[in-house]
PDB file of C-alpha atoms in Angstrom:
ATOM      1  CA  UNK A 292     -67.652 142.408 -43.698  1.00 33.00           C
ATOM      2  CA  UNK A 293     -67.827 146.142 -44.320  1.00 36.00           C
ATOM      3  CA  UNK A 294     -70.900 145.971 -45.838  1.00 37.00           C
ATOM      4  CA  UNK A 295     -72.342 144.447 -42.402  1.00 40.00           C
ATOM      5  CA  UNK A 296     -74.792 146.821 -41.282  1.00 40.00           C
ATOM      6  CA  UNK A 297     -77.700 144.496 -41.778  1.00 43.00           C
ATOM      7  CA  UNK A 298     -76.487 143.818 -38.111  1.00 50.00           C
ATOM      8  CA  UNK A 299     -75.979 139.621 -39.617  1.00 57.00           C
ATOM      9  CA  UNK A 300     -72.633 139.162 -37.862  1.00 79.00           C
ATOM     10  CA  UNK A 301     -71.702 135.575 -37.801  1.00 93.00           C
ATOM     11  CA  UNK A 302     -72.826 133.908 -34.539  1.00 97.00           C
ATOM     12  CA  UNK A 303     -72.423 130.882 -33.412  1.00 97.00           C
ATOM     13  CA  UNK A 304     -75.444 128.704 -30.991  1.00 98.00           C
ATOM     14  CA  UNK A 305     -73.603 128.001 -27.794  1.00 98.00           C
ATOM     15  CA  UNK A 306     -75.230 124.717 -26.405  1.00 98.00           C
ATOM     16  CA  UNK A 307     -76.176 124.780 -22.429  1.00 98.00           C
ATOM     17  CA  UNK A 308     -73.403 123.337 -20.031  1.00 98.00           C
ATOM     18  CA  UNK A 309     -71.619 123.471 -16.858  1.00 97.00           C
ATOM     19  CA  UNK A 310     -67.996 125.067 -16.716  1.00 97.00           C
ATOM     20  CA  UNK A 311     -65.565 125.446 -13.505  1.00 94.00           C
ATOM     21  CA  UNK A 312     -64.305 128.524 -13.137  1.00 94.00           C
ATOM     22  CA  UNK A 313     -61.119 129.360 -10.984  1.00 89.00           C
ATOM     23  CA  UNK A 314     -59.528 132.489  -9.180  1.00 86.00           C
ATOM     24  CA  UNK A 315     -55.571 131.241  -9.024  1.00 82.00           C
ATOM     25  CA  UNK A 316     -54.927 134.612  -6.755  1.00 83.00           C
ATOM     26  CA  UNK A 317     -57.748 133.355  -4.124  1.00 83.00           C
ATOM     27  CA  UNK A 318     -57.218 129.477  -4.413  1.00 85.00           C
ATOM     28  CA  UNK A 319     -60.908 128.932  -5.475  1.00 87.00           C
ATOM     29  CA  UNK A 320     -63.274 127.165  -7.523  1.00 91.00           C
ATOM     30  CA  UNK A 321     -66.805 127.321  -8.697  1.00 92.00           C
ATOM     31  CA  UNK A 322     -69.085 125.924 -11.126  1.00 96.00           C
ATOM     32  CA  UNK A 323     -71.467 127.556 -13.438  1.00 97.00           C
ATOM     33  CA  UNK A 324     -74.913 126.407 -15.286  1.00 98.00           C
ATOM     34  CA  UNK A 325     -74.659 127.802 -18.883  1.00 98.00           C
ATOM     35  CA  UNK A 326     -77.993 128.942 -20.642  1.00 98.00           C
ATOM     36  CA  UNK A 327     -77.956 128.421 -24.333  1.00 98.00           C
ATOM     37  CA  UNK A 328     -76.109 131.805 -25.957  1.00 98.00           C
ATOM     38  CA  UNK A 329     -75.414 133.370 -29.323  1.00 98.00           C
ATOM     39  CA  UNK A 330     -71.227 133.923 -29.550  1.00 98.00           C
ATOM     40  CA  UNK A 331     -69.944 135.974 -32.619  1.00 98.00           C
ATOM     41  CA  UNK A 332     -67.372 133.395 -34.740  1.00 98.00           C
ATOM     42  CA  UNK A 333     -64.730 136.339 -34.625  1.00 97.00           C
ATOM     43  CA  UNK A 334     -64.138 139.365 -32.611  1.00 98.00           C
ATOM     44  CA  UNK A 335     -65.452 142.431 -33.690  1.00 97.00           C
ATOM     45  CA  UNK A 336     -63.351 143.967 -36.229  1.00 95.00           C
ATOM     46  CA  UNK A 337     -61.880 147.141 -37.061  1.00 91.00           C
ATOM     47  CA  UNK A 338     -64.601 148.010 -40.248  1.00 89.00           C
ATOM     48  CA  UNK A 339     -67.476 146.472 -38.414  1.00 91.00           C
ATOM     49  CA  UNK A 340     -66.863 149.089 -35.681  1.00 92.00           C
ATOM     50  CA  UNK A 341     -66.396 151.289 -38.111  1.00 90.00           C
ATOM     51  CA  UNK A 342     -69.482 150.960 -39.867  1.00 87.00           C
ATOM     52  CA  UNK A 343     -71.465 150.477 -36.673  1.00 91.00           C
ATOM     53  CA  UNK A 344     -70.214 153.907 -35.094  1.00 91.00           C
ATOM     54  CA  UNK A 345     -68.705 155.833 -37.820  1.00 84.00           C
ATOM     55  CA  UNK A 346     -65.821 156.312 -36.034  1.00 74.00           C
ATOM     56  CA  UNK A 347     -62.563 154.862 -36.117  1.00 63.00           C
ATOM     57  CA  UNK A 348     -60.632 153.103 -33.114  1.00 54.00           C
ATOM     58  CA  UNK A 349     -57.842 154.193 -31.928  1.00 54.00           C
ATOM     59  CA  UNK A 350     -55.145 152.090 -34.058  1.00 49.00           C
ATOM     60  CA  UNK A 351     -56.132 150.692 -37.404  1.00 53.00           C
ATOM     61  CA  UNK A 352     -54.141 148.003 -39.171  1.00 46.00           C
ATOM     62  CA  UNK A 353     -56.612 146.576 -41.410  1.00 54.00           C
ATOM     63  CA  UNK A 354     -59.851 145.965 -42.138  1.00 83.00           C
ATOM     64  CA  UNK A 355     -60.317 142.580 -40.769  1.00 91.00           C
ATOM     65  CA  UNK A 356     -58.273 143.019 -37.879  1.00 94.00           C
ATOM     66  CA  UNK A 357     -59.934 143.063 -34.607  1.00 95.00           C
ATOM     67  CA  UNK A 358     -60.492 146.663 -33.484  1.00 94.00           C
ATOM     68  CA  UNK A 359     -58.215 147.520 -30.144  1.00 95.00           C
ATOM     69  CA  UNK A 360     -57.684 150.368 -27.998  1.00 95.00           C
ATOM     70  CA  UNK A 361     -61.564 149.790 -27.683  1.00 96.00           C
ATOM     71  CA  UNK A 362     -62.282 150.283 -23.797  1.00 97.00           C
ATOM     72  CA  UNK A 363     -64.791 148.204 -21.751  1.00 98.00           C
ATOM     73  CA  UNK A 364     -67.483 151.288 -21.669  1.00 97.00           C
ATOM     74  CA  UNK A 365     -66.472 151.576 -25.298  1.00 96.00           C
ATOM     75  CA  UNK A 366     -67.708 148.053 -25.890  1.00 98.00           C
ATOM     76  CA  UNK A 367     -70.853 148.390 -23.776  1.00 98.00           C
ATOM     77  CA  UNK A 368     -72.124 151.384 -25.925  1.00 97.00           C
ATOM     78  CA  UNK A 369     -71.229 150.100 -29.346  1.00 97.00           C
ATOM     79  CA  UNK A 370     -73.582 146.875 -27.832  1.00 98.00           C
ATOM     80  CA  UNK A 371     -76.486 149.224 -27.339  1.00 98.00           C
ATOM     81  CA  UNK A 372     -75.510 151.219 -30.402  1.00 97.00           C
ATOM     82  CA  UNK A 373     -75.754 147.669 -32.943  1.00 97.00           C
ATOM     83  CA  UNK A 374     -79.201 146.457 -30.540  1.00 97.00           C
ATOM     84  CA  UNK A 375     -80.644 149.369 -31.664  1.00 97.00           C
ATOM     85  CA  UNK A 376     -79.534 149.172 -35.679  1.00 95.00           C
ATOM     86  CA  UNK A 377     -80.725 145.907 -35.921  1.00 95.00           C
ATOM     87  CA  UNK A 378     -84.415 146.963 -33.778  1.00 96.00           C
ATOM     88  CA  UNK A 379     -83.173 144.472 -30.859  1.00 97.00           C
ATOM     89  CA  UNK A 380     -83.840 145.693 -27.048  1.00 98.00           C
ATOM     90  CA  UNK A 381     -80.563 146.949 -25.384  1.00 98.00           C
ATOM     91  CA  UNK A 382     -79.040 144.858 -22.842  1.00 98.00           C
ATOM     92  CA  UNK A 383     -77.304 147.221 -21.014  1.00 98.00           C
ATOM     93  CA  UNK A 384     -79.205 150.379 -18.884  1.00 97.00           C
ATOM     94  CA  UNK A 385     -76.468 153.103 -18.154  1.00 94.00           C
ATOM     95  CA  UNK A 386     -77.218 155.928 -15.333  1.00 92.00           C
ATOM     96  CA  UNK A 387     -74.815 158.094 -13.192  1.00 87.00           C
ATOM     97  CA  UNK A 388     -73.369 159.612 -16.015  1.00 80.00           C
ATOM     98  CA  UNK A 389     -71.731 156.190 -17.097  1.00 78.00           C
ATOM     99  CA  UNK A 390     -71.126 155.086 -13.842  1.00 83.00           C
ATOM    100  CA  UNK A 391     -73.688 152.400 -13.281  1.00 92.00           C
ATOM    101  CA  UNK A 392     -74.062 149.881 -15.732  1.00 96.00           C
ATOM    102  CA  UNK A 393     -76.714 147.428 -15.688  1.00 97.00           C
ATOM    103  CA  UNK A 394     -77.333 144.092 -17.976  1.00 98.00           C
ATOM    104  CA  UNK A 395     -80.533 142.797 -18.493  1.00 98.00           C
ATOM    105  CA  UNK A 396     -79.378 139.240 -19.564  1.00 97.00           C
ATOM    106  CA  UNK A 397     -83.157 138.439 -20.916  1.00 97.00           C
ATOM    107  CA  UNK A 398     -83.115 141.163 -23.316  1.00 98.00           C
ATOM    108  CA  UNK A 399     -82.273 139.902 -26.844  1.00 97.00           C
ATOM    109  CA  UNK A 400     -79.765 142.836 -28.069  1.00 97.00           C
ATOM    110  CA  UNK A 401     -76.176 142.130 -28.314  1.00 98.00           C
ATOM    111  CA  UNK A 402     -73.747 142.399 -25.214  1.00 98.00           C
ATOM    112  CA  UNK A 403     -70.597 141.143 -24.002  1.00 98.00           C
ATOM    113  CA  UNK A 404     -70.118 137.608 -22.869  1.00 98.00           C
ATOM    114  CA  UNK A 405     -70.055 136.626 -19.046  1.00 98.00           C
ATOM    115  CA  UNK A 406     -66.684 135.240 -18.253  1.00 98.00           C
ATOM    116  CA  UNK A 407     -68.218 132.019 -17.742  1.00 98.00           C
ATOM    117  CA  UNK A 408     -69.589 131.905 -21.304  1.00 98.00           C
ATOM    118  CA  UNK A 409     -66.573 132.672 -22.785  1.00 98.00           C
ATOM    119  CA  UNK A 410     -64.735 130.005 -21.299  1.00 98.00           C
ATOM    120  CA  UNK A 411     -67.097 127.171 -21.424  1.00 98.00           C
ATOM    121  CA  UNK A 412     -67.072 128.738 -25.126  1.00 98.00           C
ATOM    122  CA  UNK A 413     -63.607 128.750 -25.588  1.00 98.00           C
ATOM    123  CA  UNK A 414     -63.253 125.356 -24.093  1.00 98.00           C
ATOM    124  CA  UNK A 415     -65.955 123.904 -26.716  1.00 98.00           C
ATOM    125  CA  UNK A 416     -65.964 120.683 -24.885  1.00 96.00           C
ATOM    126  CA  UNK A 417     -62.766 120.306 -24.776  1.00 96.00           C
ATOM    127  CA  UNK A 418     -60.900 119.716 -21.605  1.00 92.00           C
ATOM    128  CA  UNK A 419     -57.274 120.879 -21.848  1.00 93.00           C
ATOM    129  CA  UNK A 420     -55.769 124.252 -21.293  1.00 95.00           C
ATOM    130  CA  UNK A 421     -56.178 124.748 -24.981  1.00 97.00           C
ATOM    131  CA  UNK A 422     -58.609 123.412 -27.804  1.00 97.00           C
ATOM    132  CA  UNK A 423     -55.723 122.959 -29.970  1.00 97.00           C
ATOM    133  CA  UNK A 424     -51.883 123.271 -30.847  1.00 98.00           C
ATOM    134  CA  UNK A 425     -51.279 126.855 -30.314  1.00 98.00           C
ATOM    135  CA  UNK A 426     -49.146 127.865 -33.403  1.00 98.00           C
ATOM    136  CA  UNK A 427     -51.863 126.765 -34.855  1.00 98.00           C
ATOM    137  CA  UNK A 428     -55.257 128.537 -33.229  1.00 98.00           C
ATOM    138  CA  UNK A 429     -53.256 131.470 -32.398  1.00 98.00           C
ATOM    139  CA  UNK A 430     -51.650 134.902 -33.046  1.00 98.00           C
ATOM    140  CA  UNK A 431     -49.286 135.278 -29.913  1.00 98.00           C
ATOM    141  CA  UNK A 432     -46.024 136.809 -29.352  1.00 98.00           C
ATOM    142  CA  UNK A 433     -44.016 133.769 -31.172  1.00 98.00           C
ATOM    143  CA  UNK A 434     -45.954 134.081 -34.529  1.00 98.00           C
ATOM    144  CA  UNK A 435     -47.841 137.358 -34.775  1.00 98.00           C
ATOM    145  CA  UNK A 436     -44.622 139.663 -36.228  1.00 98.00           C
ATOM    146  CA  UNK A 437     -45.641 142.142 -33.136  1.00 97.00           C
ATOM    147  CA  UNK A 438     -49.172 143.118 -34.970  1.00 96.00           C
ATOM    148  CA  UNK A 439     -52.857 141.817 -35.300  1.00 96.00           C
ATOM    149  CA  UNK A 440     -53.776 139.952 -37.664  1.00 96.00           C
ATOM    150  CA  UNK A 441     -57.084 139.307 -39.596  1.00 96.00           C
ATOM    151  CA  UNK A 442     -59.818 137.135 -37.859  1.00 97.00           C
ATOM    152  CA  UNK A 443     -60.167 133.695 -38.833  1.00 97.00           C
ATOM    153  CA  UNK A 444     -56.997 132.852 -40.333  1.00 98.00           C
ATOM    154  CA  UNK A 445     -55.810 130.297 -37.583  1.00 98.00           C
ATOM    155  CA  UNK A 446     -58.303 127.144 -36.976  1.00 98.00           C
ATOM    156  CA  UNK A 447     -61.459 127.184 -34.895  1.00 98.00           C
ATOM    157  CA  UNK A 448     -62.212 125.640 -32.368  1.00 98.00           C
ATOM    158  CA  UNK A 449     -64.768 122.662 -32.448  1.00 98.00           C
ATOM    159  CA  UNK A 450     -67.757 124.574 -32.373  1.00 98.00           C
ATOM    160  CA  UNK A 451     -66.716 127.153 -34.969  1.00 98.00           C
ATOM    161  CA  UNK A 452     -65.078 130.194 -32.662  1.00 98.00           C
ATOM    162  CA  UNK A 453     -61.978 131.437 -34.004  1.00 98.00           C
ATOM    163  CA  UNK A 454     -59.510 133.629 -32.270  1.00 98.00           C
ATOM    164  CA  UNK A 455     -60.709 132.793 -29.201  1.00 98.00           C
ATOM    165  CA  UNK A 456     -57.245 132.476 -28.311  1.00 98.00           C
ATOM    166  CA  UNK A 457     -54.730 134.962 -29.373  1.00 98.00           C
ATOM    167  CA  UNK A 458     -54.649 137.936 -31.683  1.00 98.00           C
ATOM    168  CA  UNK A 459     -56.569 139.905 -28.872  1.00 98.00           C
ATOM    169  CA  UNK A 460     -57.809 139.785 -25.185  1.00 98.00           C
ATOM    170  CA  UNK A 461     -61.499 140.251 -25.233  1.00 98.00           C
ATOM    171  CA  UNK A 462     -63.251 141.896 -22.578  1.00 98.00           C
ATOM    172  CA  UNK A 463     -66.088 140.026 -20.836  1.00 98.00           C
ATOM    173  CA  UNK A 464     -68.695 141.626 -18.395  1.00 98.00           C
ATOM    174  CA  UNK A 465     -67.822 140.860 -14.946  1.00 97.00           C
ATOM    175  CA  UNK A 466     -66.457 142.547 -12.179  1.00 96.00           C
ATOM    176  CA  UNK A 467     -63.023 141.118 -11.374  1.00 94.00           C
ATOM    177  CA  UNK A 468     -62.846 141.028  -7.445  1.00 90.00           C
ATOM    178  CA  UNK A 469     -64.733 144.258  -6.577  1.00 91.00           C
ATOM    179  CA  UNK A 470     -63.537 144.259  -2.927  1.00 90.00           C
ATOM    180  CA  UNK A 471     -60.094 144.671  -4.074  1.00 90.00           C
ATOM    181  CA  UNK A 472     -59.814 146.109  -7.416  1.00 92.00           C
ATOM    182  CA  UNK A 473     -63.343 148.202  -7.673  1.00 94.00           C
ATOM    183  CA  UNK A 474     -64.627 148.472 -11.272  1.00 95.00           C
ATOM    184  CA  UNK A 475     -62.080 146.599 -13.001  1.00 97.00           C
ATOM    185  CA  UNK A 476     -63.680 144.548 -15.623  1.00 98.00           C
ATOM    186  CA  UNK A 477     -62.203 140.719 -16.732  1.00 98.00           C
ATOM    187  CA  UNK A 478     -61.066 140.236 -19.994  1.00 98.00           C
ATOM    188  CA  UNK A 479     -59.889 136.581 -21.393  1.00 98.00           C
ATOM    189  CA  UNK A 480     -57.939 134.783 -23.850  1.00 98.00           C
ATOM    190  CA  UNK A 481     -54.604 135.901 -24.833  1.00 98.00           C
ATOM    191  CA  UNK A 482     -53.414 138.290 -27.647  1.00 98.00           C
ATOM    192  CA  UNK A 483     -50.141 138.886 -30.142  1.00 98.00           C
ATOM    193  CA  UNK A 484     -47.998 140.258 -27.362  1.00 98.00           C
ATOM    194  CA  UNK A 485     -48.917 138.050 -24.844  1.00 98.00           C
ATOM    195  CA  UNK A 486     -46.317 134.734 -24.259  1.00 98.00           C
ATOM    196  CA  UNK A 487     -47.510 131.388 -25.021  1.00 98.00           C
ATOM    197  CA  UNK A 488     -48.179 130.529 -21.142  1.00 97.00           C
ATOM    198  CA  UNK A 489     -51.148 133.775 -21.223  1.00 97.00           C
ATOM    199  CA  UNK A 490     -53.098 132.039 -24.189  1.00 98.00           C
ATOM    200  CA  UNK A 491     -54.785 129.561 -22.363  1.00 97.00           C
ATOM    201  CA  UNK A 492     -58.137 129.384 -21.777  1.00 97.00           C
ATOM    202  CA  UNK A 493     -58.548 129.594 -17.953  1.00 96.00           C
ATOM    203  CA  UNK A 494     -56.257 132.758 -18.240  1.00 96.00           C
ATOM    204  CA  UNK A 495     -58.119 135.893 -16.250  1.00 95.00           C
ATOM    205  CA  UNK A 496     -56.577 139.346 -16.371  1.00 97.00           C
ATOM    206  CA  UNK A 497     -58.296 142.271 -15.567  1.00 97.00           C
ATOM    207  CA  UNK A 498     -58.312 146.364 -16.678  1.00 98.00           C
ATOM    208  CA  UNK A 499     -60.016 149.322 -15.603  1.00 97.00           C
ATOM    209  CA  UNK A 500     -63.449 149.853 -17.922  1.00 97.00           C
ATOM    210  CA  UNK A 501     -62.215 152.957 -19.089  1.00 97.00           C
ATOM    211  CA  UNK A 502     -58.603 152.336 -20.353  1.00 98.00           C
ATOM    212  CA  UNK A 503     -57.833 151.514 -23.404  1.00 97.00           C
ATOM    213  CA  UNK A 504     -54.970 148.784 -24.416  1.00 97.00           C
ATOM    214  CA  UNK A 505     -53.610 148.256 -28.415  1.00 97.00           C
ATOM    215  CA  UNK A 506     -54.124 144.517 -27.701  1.00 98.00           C
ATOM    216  CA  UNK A 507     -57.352 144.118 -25.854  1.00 98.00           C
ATOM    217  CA  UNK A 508     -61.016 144.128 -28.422  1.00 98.00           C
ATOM    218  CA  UNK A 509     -64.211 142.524 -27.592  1.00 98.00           C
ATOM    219  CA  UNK A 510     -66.714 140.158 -29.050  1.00 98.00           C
ATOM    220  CA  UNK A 511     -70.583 140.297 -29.080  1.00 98.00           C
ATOM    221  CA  UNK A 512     -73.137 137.909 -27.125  1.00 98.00           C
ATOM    222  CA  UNK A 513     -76.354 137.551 -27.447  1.00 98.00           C
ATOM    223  CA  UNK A 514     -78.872 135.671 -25.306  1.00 98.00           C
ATOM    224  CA  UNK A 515     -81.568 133.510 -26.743  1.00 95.00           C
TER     225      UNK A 515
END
């Protein structure tokens, strides 16, 4: 995967749907039409982002782990960075000196999955609070020896995703509830510290955009 930088990172065609989407703090529900997507098979990992930005995260394990201590803002430029490698159109126009983001969802460069694509992702037509047994999807504070672990070594989902639960959070692109918490972004999904009741995948947590956490990483979107 090192060798990467013809920009071919696995995706995965993310059929169109409908997903409900919940907010546990507020009581409320809402459902979401979901456009056909590209969803990367694995989360980005530590020598991808390498190779992509020439520079190293923050906390290195391995090669195939998923990179960490990457912050939302982080994730958004190495998204423009890799649309412009591969000669794709950014998705994401940044002004203010980094404080106005915008996504332009019809552009075709890569970008961070909406919340509701992830989870109607994760989910994978499934209707549970997991796709699977968990020992065996995921990397979570039981089973993960306190650490990362490479991608793709637990089972996939049913259309092909794999970590989607565990090993890391992921960030996603929305706003969490900006009347209360301001630009804190959602991220999804569970990670190696997290107990088993986080790994689920209607689990939302949230973080400002510019921190950085050693068990939060991202995973590319694209739109077709």
């Amino acid at each position: 995967m090192s060798n990467d930088m013809d920009m071919n990172y696995p995706m995965v065609l993310i059929p169109a749907g409908e997903v409900a989407l919940r907010d546990d703090r507020k009581k409320t529900e809402w459902s979401v039409q979901i456009q056909p997507f590209l969803l990367a098979r694995y989360p980005v990992t530590a020598d991808f982002y390498y190779a992509v930005t020439n520079q190293s995260p923050h906390s290195i394990d391995g090669n195939r782990k998923p990179a960490v201590n990457i912050s939302w803002n982080d994730a958004i430029r190495f998204c423009n960075l890799l649309s412009r490698k591969a000669g794709l159109k950014e998705c994401y126009s940044i002004s203010n000196g980094g404080e106005s983001i915008r996504c332009h969802w019809e552009a075709n460069g890569y970008r961070l999955p909406a919340e509701a694509e992830w989870q109607y992702a994760c989910k994978a037509g499934t209707v549970g609070y997991r796709y699977g047994e968990l020992d065996k999807i995921a990397w979570y504070n039981e089973n993960s020896g306190d650490g990362t672990h490479d991608v793709g070594t637990k089972e996939p989902n049913a259309w092909g995703l794999y970590d989607m639960l565990g090993n890391v959070w992921e960030w996603c692109w929305d706003l969490y509830d900006e009347q209360e918490y301001g630009s804190y972004r959602i991220f999804r999904g569970g990670s190696w510290a997290e107990e088993a009741r986080g790994c689920g995948a209607t689990v939302r947590r949230r973080s400002h955009p510019t921190f950085c956490i050693e068990d939060l990483g991202f995973r590319l979107a694209r739109s077709v």
